[in-house]
PDB file of C-alpha atoms in Angstrom:
ATOM      1  CA  GLY N   1     229.100 -19.585 161.138  1.00  0.00           C
ATOM      2  CA  LYS N   2     229.685 -16.825 158.700  1.00  0.00           C
ATOM      3  CA  GLU N   3     226.725 -14.946 157.189  1.00  0.00           C
ATOM      4  CA  TRP N   4     226.109 -15.657 153.493  1.00  0.00           C
ATOM      5  CA  LYS N   5     226.185 -12.693 151.118  1.00  0.00           C
ATOM      6  CA  LEU N   6     224.676 -12.557 147.653  1.00  0.00           C
ATOM      7  CA  GLN N   7     224.682  -9.618 145.210  1.00  0.00           C
ATOM      8  CA  ALA N   8     222.310  -9.792 142.252  1.00  0.00           C
ATOM      9  CA  TYR N   9     222.770  -7.899 138.968  1.00  0.00           C
ATOM     10  CA  VAL N  10     221.066  -7.530 135.612  1.00  0.00           C
ATOM     11  CA  LEU N  11     223.162  -6.922 132.521  1.00  0.00           C
ATOM     12  CA  GLU N  12     222.285  -6.120 128.940  1.00  0.00           C
ATOM     13  CA  THR N  13     224.282  -7.477 126.020  1.00  0.00           C
ATOM     14  CA  GLN N  14     225.561  -5.096 123.365  1.00  0.00           C
ATOM     15  CA  GLU N  15     224.193  -6.842 120.267  1.00  0.00           C
ATOM     16  CA  GLN N  16     221.809  -5.955 117.461  1.00  0.00           C
ATOM     17  CA  TYR N  17     219.037  -7.471 119.605  1.00  0.00           C
ATOM     18  CA  PRO N  18     220.153  -6.845 123.213  1.00  0.00           C
ATOM     19  CA  ARG N  19     219.330  -9.433 125.853  1.00  0.00           C
ATOM     20  CA  LYS N  20     218.959  -8.927 129.590  1.00  0.00           C
ATOM     21  CA  VAL N  21     220.459 -11.504 131.947  1.00  0.00           C
ATOM     22  CA  HIS N  22     220.097 -11.805 135.730  1.00  0.00           C
ATOM     23  CA  PHE N  23     223.170 -13.154 137.516  1.00  0.00           C
ATOM     24  CA  GLU N  24     224.508 -13.337 141.044  1.00  0.00           C
ATOM     25  CA  VAL N  25     227.830 -13.014 142.823  1.00  0.00           C
ATOM     26  CA  PHE N  26     227.959 -15.265 145.896  1.00  0.00           C
ATOM     27  CA  GLY N  27     230.241 -14.679 148.858  1.00  0.00           C
ATOM     28  CA  GLU N  28     231.493 -11.510 150.493  1.00  0.00           C
ATOM     29  CA  ASP N  29     235.043 -12.053 149.188  1.00  0.00           C
ATOM     30  CA  ARG N  30     233.870 -12.299 145.551  1.00  0.00           C
ATOM     31  CA  ILE N  31     231.522  -9.325 145.933  1.00  0.00           C
ATOM     32  CA  LYS N  32     234.413  -7.185 147.232  1.00  0.00           C
ATOM     33  CA  ALA N  33     236.800  -8.530 144.554  1.00  0.00           C
ATOM     34  CA  ASN N  34     234.382  -7.658 141.723  1.00  0.00           C
ATOM     35  CA  PRO N  35     233.112  -4.118 142.320  1.00  0.00           C
ATOM     36  CA  CYS N  36     231.044  -2.632 139.524  1.00  0.00           C
ATOM     37  CA  GLN N  37     228.592   0.206 139.067  1.00  0.00           C
ATOM     38  CA  LEU N  38     225.467   0.966 137.082  1.00  0.00           C
ATOM     39  CA  ASP N  39     226.216   1.354 133.335  1.00  0.00           C
ATOM     40  CA  ASP N  40     229.714  -0.180 133.593  1.00  0.00           C
ATOM     41  CA  ILE N  41     230.862  -2.050 130.494  1.00  0.00           C
ATOM     42  CA  VAL N  42     231.903  -5.472 131.782  1.00  0.00           C
ATOM     43  CA  THR N  43     232.911  -8.970 130.769  1.00  0.00           C
ATOM     44  CA  VAL N  44     231.449 -11.587 133.123  1.00  0.00           C
ATOM     45  CA  SER N  45     232.848 -15.087 133.704  1.00  0.00           C
ATOM     46  CA  PHE N  46     230.203 -17.367 135.184  1.00  0.00           C
ATOM     47  CA  ASP N  47     228.912 -20.864 135.893  1.00  0.00           C
ATOM     48  CA  ILE N  48     225.390 -22.000 135.016  1.00  0.00           C
ATOM     49  CA  GLU N  49     223.665 -24.606 137.154  1.00  0.00           C
ATOM     50  CA  SER N  50     220.179 -26.126 136.985  1.00  0.00           C
ATOM     51  CA  ARG N  51     218.507 -28.180 139.683  1.00  0.00           C
ATOM     52  CA  GLU N  52     215.158 -29.869 140.083  1.00  0.00           C
ATOM     53  CA  PHE N  53     212.891 -29.336 143.089  1.00  0.00           C
ATOM     54  CA  ASN N  54     209.387 -30.793 143.355  1.00  0.00           C
ATOM     55  CA  GLY N  55     209.157 -31.401 139.621  1.00  0.00           C
ATOM     56  CA  ARG N  56     210.275 -27.890 138.625  1.00  0.00           C
ATOM     57  CA  TRP N  57     213.655 -26.839 137.289  1.00  0.00           C
ATOM     58  CA  TYR N  58     215.526 -23.793 138.514  1.00  0.00           C
ATOM     59  CA  THR N  59     218.598 -22.282 136.855  1.00  0.00           C
ATOM     60  CA  SER N  60     221.136 -19.960 138.438  1.00  0.00           C
ATOM     61  CA  ILE N  61     223.956 -17.989 136.846  1.00  0.00           C
ATOM     62  CA  ARG N  62     226.783 -17.367 139.316  1.00  0.00           C
ATOM     63  CA  ALA N  63     229.545 -14.986 138.303  1.00  0.00           C
ATOM     64  CA  TRP N  64     233.040 -15.713 139.579  1.00  0.00           C
ATOM     65  CA  LYS N  65     234.799 -12.826 137.819  1.00  0.00           C
ATOM     66  CA  ILE N  66     233.664  -9.433 136.528  1.00  0.00           C
ATOM     67  CA  GLN N  67     236.212  -7.473 134.513  1.00  0.00           C
ATOM     68  CA  PRO N  68     236.081  -4.029 132.945  1.00  0.00           C
ATOM     69  CA  GLY N  69     235.288  -4.517 129.274  1.00  0.00           C
ATOM     70  CA  GLN N  70     235.489  -2.643 126.025  1.00  0.00           C
ATOM     71  CA  LEU N  71     232.469  -1.814 123.952  1.00  0.00           C
ATOM     72  CA  LEU N  72     232.597  -4.927 121.781  1.00  0.00           C
ATOM     73  CA  LEU N  73     229.861  -7.279 120.700  1.00  0.00           C
ATOM     74  CA  HIS N  74     230.613  -9.897 123.344  1.00  0.00           C
ATOM     75  CA  ASN N  75     230.627  -7.440 126.268  1.00  0.00           C
ATOM     76  CA  GLN N  76     227.698  -6.436 128.393  1.00  0.00           C
ATOM     77  CA  ARG N  77     226.508  -3.251 130.045  1.00  0.00           C
ATOM     78  CA  LEU N  78     225.497  -3.513 133.679  1.00  0.00           C
ATOM     79  CA  LEU N  79     221.939  -2.299 133.964  1.00  0.00           C
ATOM     80  CA  LEU N  80     221.090  -2.402 137.602  1.00  0.00           C
ATOM     81  CA  LEU N  81     222.164  -3.572 140.995  1.00  0.00           C
ATOM     82  CA  LEU N  82     219.439  -5.476 142.803  1.00  0.00           C
TER      83      LEU N  82
END
């Protein structure tokens, strides 16, 4: 089969009290379709999923679209590529 690819990012919201959020882009086609660089201003469309394993809950945030953004309150600044 095909090798799985996963790119992880951390972004920081542009609010009075900025928040940092870790998210992932899964799949080589989505990674190539959503190129971004450190300090880019972006708008991220994503799905959130939680699952239970051995009595613990794990949550993942998977982006399916990353668009160039404007410096507005609802946009985020990409902090680092992991």
